[in-house]
PDB file of C-alpha atoms in Angstrom:
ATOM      1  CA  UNK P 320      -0.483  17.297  41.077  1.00 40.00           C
ATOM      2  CA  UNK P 321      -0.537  14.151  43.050  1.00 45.00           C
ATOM      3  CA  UNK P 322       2.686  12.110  43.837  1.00 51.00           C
ATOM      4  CA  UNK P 323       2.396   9.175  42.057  1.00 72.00           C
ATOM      5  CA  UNK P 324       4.782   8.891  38.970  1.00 81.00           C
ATOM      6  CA  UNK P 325       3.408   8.171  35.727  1.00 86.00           C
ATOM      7  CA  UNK P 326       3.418   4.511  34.677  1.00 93.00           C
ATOM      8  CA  UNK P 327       5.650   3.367  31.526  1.00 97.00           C
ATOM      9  CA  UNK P 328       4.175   1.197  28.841  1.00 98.00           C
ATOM     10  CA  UNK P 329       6.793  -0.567  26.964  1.00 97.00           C
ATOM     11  CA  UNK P 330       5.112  -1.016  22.993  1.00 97.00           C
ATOM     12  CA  UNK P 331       6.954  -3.408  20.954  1.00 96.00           C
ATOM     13  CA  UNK P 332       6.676  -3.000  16.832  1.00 94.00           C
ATOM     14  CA  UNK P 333       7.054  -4.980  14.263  1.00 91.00           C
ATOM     15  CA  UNK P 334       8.120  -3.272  11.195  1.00 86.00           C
ATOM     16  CA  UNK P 335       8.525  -3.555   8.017  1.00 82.00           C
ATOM     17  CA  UNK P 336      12.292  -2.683   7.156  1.00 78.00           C
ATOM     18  CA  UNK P 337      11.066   0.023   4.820  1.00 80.00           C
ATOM     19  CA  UNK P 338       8.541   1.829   6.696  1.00 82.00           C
ATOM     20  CA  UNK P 339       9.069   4.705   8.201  1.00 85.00           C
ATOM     21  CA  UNK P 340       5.626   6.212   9.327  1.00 89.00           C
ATOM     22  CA  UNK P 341       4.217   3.690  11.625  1.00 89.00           C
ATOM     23  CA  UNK P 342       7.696   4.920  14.330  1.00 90.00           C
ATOM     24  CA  UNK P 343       5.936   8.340  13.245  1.00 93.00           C
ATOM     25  CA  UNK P 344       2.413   8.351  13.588  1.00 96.00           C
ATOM     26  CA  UNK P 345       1.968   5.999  16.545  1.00 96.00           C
ATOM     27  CA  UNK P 346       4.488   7.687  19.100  1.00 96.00           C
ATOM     28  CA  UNK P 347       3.112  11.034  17.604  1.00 97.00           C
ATOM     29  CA  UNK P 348      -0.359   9.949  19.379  1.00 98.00           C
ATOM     30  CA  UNK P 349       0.990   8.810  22.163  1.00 98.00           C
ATOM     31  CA  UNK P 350       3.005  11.906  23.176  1.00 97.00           C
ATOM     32  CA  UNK P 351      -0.451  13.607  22.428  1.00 98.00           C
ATOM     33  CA  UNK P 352      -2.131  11.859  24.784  1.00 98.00           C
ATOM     34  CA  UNK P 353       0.588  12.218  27.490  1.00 97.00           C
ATOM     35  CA  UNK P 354      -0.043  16.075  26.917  1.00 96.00           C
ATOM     36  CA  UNK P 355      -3.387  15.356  27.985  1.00 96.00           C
ATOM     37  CA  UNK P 356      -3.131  12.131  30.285  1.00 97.00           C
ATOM     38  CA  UNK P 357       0.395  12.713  31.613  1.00 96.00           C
ATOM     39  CA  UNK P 358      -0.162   9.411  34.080  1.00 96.00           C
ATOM     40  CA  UNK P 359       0.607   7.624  31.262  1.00 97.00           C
ATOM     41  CA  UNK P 360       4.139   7.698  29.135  1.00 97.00           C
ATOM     42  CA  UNK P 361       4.957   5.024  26.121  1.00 98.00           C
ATOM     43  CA  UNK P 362       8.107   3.726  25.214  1.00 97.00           C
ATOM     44  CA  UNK P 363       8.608   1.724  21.893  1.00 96.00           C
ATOM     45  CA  UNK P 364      11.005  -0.876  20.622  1.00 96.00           C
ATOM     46  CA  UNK P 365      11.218  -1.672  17.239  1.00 92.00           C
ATOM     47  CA  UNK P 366      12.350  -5.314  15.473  1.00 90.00           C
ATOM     48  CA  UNK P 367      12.246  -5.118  11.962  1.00 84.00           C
ATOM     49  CA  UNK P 368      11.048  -7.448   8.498  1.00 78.00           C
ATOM     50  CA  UNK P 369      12.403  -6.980   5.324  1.00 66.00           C
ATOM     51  CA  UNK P 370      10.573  -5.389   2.566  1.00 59.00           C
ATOM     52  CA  UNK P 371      10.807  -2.462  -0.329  1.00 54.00           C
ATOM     53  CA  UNK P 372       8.375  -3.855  -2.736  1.00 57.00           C
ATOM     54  CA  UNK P 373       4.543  -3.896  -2.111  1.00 59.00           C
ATOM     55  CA  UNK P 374       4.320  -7.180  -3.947  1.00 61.00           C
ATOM     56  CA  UNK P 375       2.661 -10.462  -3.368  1.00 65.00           C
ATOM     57  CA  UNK P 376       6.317 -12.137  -3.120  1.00 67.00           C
ATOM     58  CA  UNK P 377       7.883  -9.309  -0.295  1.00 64.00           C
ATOM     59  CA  UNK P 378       4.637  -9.897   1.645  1.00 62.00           C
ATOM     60  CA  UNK P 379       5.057 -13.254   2.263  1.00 63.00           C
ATOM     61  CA  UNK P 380       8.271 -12.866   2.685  1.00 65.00           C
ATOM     62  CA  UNK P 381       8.209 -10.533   5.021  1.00 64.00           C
ATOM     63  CA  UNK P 382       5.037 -12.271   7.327  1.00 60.00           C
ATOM     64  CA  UNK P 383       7.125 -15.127   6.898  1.00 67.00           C
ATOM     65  CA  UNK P 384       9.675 -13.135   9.418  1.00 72.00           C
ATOM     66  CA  UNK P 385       7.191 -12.172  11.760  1.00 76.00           C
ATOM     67  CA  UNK P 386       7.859 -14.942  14.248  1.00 80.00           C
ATOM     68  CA  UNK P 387      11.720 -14.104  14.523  1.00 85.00           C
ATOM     69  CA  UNK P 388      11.007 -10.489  14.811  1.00 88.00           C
ATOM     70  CA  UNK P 389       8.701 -11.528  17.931  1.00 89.00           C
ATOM     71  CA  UNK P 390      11.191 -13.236  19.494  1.00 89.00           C
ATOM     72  CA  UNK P 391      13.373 -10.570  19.642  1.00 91.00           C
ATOM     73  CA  UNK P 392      11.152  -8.161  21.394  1.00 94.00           C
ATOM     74  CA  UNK P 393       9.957 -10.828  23.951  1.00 94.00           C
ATOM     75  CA  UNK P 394      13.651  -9.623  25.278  1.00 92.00           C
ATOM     76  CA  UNK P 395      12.473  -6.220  25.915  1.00 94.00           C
ATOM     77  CA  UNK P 396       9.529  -7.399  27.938  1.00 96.00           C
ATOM     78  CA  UNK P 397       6.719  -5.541  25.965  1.00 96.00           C
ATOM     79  CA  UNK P 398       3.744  -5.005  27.441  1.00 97.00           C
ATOM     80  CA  UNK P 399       1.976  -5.425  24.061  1.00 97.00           C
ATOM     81  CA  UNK P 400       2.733  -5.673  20.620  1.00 96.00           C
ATOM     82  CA  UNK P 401       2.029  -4.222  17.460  1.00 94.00           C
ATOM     83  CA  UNK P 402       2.868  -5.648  14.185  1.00 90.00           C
ATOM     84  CA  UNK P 403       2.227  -4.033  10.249  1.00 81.00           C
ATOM     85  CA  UNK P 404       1.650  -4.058   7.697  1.00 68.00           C
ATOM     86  CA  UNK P 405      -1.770  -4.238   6.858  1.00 73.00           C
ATOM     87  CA  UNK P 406      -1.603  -5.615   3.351  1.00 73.00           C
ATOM     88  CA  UNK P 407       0.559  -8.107   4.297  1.00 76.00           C
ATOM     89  CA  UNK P 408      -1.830 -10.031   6.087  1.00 80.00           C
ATOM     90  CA  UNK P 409      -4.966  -8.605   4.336  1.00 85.00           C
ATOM     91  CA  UNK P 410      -3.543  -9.947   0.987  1.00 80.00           C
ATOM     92  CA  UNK P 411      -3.477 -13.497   2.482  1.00 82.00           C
ATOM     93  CA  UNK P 412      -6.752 -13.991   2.233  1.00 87.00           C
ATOM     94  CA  UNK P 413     -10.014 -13.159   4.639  1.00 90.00           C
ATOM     95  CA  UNK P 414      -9.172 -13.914   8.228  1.00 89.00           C
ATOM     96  CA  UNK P 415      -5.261 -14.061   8.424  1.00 86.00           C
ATOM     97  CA  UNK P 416      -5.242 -11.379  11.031  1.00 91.00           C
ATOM     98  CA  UNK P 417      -6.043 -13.999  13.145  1.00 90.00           C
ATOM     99  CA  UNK P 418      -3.606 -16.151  11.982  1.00 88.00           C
ATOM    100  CA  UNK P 419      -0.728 -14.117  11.765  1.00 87.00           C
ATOM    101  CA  UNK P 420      -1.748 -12.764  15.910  1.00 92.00           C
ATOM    102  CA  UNK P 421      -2.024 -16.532  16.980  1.00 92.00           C
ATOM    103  CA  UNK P 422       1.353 -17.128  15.537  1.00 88.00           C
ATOM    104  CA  UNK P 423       3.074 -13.580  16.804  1.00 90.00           C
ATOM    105  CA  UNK P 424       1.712 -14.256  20.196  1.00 93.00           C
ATOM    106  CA  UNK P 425       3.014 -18.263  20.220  1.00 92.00           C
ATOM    107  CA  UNK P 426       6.620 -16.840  19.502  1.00 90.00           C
ATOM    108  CA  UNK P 427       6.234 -13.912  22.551  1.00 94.00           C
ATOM    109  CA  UNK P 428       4.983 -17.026  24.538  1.00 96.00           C
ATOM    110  CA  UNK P 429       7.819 -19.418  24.104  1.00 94.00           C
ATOM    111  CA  UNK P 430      10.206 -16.741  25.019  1.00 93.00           C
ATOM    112  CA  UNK P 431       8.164 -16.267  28.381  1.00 95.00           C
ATOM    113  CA  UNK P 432       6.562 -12.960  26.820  1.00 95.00           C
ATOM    114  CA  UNK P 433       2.664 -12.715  27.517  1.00 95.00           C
ATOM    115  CA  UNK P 434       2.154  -9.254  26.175  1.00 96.00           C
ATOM    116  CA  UNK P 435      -1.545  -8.997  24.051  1.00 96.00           C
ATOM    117  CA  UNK P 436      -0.655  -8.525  20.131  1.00 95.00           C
ATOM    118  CA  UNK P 437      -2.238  -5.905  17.965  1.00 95.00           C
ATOM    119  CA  UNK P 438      -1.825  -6.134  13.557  1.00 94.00           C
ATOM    120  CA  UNK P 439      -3.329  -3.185  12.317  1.00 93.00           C
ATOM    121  CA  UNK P 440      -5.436  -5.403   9.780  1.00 93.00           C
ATOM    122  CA  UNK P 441      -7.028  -6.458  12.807  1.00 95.00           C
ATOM    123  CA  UNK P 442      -7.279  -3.085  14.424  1.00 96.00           C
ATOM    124  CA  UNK P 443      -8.703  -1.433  11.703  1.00 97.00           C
ATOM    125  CA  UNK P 444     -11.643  -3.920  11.491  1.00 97.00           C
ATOM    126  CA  UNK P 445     -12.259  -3.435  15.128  1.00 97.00           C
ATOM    127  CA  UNK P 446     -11.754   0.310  14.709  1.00 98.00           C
ATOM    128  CA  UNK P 447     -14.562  -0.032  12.309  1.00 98.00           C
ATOM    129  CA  UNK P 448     -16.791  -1.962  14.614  1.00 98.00           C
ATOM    130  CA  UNK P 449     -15.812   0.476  17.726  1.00 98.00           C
ATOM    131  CA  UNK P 450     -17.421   2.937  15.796  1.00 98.00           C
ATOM    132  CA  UNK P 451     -20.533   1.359  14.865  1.00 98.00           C
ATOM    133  CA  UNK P 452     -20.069   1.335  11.204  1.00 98.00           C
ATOM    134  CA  UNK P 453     -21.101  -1.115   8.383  1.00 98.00           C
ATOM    135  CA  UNK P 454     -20.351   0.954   5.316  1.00 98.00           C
ATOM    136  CA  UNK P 455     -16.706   2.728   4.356  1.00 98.00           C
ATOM    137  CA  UNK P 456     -15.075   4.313   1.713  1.00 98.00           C
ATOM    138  CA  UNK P 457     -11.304   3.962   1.995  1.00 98.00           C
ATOM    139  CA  UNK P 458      -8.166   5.518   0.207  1.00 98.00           C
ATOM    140  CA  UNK P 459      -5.310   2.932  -0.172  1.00 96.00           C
ATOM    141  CA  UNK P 460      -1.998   4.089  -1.468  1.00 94.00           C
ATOM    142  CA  UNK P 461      -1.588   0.181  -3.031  1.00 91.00           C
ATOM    143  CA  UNK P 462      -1.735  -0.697  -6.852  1.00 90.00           C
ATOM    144  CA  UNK P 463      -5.892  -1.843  -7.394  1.00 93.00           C
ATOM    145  CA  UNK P 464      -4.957  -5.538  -7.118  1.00 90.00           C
ATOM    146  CA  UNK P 465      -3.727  -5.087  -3.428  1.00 89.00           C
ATOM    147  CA  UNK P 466      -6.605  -2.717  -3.002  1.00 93.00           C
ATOM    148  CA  UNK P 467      -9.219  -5.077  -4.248  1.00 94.00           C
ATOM    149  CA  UNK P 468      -7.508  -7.358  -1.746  1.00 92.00           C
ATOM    150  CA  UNK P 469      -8.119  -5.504   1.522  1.00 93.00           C
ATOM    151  CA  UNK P 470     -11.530  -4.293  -0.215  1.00 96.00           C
ATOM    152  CA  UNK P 471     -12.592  -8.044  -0.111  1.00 96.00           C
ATOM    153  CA  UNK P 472     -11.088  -8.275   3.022  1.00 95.00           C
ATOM    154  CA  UNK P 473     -12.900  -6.045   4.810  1.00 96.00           C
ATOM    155  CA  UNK P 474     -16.574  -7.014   2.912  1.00 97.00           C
ATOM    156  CA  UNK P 475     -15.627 -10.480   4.131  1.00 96.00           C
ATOM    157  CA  UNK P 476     -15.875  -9.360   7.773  1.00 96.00           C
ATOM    158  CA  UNK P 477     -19.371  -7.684   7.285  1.00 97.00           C
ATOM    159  CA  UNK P 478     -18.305  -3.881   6.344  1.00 98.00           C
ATOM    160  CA  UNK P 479     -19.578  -3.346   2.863  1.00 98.00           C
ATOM    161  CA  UNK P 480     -16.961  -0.709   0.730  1.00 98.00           C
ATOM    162  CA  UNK P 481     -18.932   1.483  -0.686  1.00 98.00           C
ATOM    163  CA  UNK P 482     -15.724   3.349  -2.875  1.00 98.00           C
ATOM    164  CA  UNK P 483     -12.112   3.062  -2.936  1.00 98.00           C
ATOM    165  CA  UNK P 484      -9.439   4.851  -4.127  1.00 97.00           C
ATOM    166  CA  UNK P 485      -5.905   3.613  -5.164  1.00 96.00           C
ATOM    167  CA  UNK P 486      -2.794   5.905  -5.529  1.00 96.00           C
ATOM    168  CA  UNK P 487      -1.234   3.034  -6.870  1.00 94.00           C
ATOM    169  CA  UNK P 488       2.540   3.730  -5.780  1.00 92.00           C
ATOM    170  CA  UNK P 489       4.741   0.599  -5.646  1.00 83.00           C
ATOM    171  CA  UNK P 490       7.327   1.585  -3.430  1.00 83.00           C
ATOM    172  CA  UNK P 491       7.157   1.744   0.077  1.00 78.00           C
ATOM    173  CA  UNK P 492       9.224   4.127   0.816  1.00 81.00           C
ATOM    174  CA  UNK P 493       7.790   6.442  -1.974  1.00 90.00           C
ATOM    175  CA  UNK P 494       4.505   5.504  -0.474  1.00 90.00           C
ATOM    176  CA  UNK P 495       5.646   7.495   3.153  1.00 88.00           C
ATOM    177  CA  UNK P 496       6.966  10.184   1.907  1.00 93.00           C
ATOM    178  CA  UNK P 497       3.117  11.064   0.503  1.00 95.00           C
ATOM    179  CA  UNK P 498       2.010  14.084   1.336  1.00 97.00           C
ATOM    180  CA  UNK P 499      -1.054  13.693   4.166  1.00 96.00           C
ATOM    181  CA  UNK P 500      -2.179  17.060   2.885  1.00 97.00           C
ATOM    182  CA  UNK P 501      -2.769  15.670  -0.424  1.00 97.00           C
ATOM    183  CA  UNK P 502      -5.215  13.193   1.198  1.00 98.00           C
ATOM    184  CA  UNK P 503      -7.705  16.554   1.985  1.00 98.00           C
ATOM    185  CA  UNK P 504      -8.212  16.526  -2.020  1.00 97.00           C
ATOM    186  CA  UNK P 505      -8.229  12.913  -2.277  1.00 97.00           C
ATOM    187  CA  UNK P 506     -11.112  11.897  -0.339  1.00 98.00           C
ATOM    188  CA  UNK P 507     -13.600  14.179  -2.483  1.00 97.00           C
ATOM    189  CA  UNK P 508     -13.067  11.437  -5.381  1.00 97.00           C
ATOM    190  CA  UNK P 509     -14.658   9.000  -3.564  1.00 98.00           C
ATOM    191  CA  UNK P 510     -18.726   8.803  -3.196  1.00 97.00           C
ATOM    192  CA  UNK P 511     -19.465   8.525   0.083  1.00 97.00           C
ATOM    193  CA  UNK P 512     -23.348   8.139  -0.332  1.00 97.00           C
ATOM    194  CA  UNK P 513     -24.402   5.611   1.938  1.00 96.00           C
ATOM    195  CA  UNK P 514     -21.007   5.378   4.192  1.00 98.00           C
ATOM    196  CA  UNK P 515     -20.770   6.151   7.911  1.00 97.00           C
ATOM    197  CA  UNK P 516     -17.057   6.343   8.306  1.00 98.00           C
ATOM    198  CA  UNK P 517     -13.832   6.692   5.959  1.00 98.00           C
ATOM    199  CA  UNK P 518     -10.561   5.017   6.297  1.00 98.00           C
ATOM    200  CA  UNK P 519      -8.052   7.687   4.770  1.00 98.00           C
ATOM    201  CA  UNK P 520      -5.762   5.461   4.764  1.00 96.00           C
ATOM    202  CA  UNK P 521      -5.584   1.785   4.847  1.00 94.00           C
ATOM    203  CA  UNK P 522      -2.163   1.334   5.436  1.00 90.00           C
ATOM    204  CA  UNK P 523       0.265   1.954   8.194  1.00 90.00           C
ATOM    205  CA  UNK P 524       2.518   3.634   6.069  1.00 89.00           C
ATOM    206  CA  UNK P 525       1.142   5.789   4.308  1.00 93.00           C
ATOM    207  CA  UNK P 526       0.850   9.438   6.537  1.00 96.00           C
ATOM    208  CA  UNK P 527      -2.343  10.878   7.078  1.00 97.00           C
ATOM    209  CA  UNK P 528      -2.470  11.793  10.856  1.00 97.00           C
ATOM    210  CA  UNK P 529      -2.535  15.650  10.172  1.00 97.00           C
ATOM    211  CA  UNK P 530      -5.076  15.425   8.132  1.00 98.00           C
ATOM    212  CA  UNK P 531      -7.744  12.978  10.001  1.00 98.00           C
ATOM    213  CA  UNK P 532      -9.618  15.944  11.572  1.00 97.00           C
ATOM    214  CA  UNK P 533      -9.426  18.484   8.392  1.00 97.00           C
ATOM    215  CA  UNK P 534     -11.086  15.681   6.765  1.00 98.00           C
ATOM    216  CA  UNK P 535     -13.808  14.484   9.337  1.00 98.00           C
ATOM    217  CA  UNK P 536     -14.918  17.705   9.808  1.00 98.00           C
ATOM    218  CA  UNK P 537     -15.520  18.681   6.390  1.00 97.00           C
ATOM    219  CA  UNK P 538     -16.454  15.041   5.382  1.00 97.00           C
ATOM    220  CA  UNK P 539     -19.389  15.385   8.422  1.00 97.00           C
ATOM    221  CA  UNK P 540     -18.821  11.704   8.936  1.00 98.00           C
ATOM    222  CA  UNK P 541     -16.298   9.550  11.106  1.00 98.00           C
ATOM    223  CA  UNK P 542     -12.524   9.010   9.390  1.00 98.00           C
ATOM    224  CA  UNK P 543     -10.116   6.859  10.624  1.00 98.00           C
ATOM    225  CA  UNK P 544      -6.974   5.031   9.523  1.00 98.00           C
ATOM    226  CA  UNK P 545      -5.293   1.940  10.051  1.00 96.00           C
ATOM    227  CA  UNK P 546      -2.325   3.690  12.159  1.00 96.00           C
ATOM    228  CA  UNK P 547      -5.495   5.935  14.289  1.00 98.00           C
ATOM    229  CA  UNK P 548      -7.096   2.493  14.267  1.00 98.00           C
ATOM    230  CA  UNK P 549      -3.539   0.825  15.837  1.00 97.00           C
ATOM    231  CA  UNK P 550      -3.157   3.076  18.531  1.00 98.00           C
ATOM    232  CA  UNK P 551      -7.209   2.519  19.744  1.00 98.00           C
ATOM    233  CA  UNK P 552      -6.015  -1.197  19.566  1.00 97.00           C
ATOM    234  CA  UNK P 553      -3.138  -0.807  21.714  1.00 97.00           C
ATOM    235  CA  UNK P 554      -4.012   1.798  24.483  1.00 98.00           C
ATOM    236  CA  UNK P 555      -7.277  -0.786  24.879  1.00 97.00           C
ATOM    237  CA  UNK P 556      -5.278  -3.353  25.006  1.00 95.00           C
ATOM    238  CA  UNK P 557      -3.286  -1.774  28.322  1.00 96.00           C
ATOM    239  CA  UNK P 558      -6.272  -1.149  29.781  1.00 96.00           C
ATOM    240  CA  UNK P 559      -5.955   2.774  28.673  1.00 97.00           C
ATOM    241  CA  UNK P 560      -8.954   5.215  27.690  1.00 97.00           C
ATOM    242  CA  UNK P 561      -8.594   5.395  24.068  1.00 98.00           C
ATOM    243  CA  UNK P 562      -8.134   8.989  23.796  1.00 97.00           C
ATOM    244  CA  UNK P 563      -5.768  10.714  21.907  1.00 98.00           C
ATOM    245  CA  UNK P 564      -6.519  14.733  20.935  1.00 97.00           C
ATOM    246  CA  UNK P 565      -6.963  15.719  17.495  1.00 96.00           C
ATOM    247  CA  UNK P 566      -6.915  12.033  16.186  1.00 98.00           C
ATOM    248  CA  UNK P 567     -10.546  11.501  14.776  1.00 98.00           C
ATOM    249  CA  UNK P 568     -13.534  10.120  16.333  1.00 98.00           C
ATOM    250  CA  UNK P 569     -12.135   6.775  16.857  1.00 98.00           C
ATOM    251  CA  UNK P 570     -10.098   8.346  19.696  1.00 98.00           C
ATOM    252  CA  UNK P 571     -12.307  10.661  20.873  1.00 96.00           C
ATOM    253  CA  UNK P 572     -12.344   8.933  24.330  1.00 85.00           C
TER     254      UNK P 572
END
């Protein structure tokens, strides 16, 4: 083993005050990939939004603190940052990813941050693109108005939905404590005719890392989700090899 010691990337998150699986999944990844990659080690820092409610009101609410939460990581000196969730920005309307980024990254700026910014509404459409597809079927844990939301959403950028499924629970916290082996059953609702990858879940908080494999390999097409979809974002965004074992094809390296 040579002598050099293994570089530390700082990842600053913003998260929503309820969510618990995005400090989960994510760091879960990343320790996967040091297993594997042990030149690289993360480190995360958190700054928090408040919301309990999935509901058109808490959303706003809640992007509306994005820019305050931004500023407080630019303290920790990030080296990029991550911000959820998904349906936050998705259910402004086609486009806001770009938005809300352009406005995260003007707060890191005027606090003499210049780390890149990730929102996993925008990683999940470029997780899409990474992997060459232009027709999904996704599972959303949202009630169907939020799902037709990031549905139109994602048509709007060129991917056409071919199914979706809504497990229509309200509550955010209810919706991480979801059982990612339920999502193995799930998926087989859907029709997948025609698609050429699957999002198993379209939301940062709802837990589906242990089963992304299970599923793509018994699906025989790609799956991804927006958390898998997060972490590509990020580790590209260092500069990294987006490789993290056991994650799906999107991070197959």
């Amino acid at each position: 083993m040579s002598g050099d010691r293994p570089r530390d990337h700082h990842v600053g998150m913003i998260v929503p005050s309820s969510n618990l699986t995005m400090e989960t999944e994510l760091p879960r990844m990343l320790r996967a990939r040091e297993d594997v990659l042990p030149e690289d080690r993360f480190v995360f820092h958190a700054a928090r939004a408040r919301m309990q409610h999935v509901t058109p009101e808490q959303l706003r609410a809640m992007n509306a603190q994005a820019q305050r939460a931004a500023a407080e990581l630019a303290d920790a000196r990030p080296d990029v940052v991550a911000t959820a969730c998904l349906v936050a920005i998705m259910a402004q309307g086609p486009g806001y990813h770009c938005t809300a980024e352009d406005d995260i990254t003007a707060a890191l700026r005027a606090e003499g941050s210049d780390a890149p910014v990730v929102s996993s509404a925008g990683a999940l459409l470029s997780g899409i693109a990474a992997l060459g597809a232009t027709r999904v079927a996704i599972i959303t844990p949202y009630m169907e108005p939020l799902t037709k939301a990031v549905v139109d959403y994602i048509e709007d950028a060129g991917v056409e939905v071919v199914d979706s499924l809504s497990l229509q629970v309200p509550d955010n916290l209810a919706v991480a404590r979801l059982d990612p082996a339920d999502l193995r059953e799930h998926w087989r609702r859907l029709d997948l005719t025609g698609a050429d990858a699957l999002v198993l879940s379209a939301c940062v908080q709802m837990p589906s890392l242990p089963s992304i494999e299970a599923v793509q390999d018994e699906a025989g097409i790609p799956v991804l989700s927006a958390a898998t979809a997060t972490t590509h974002r990020i580790l590209t965004g260092l500069g990294l090899e987006p490789r993290v074992p056991g994650a799906g094809a999107l991070l197959a390296g």
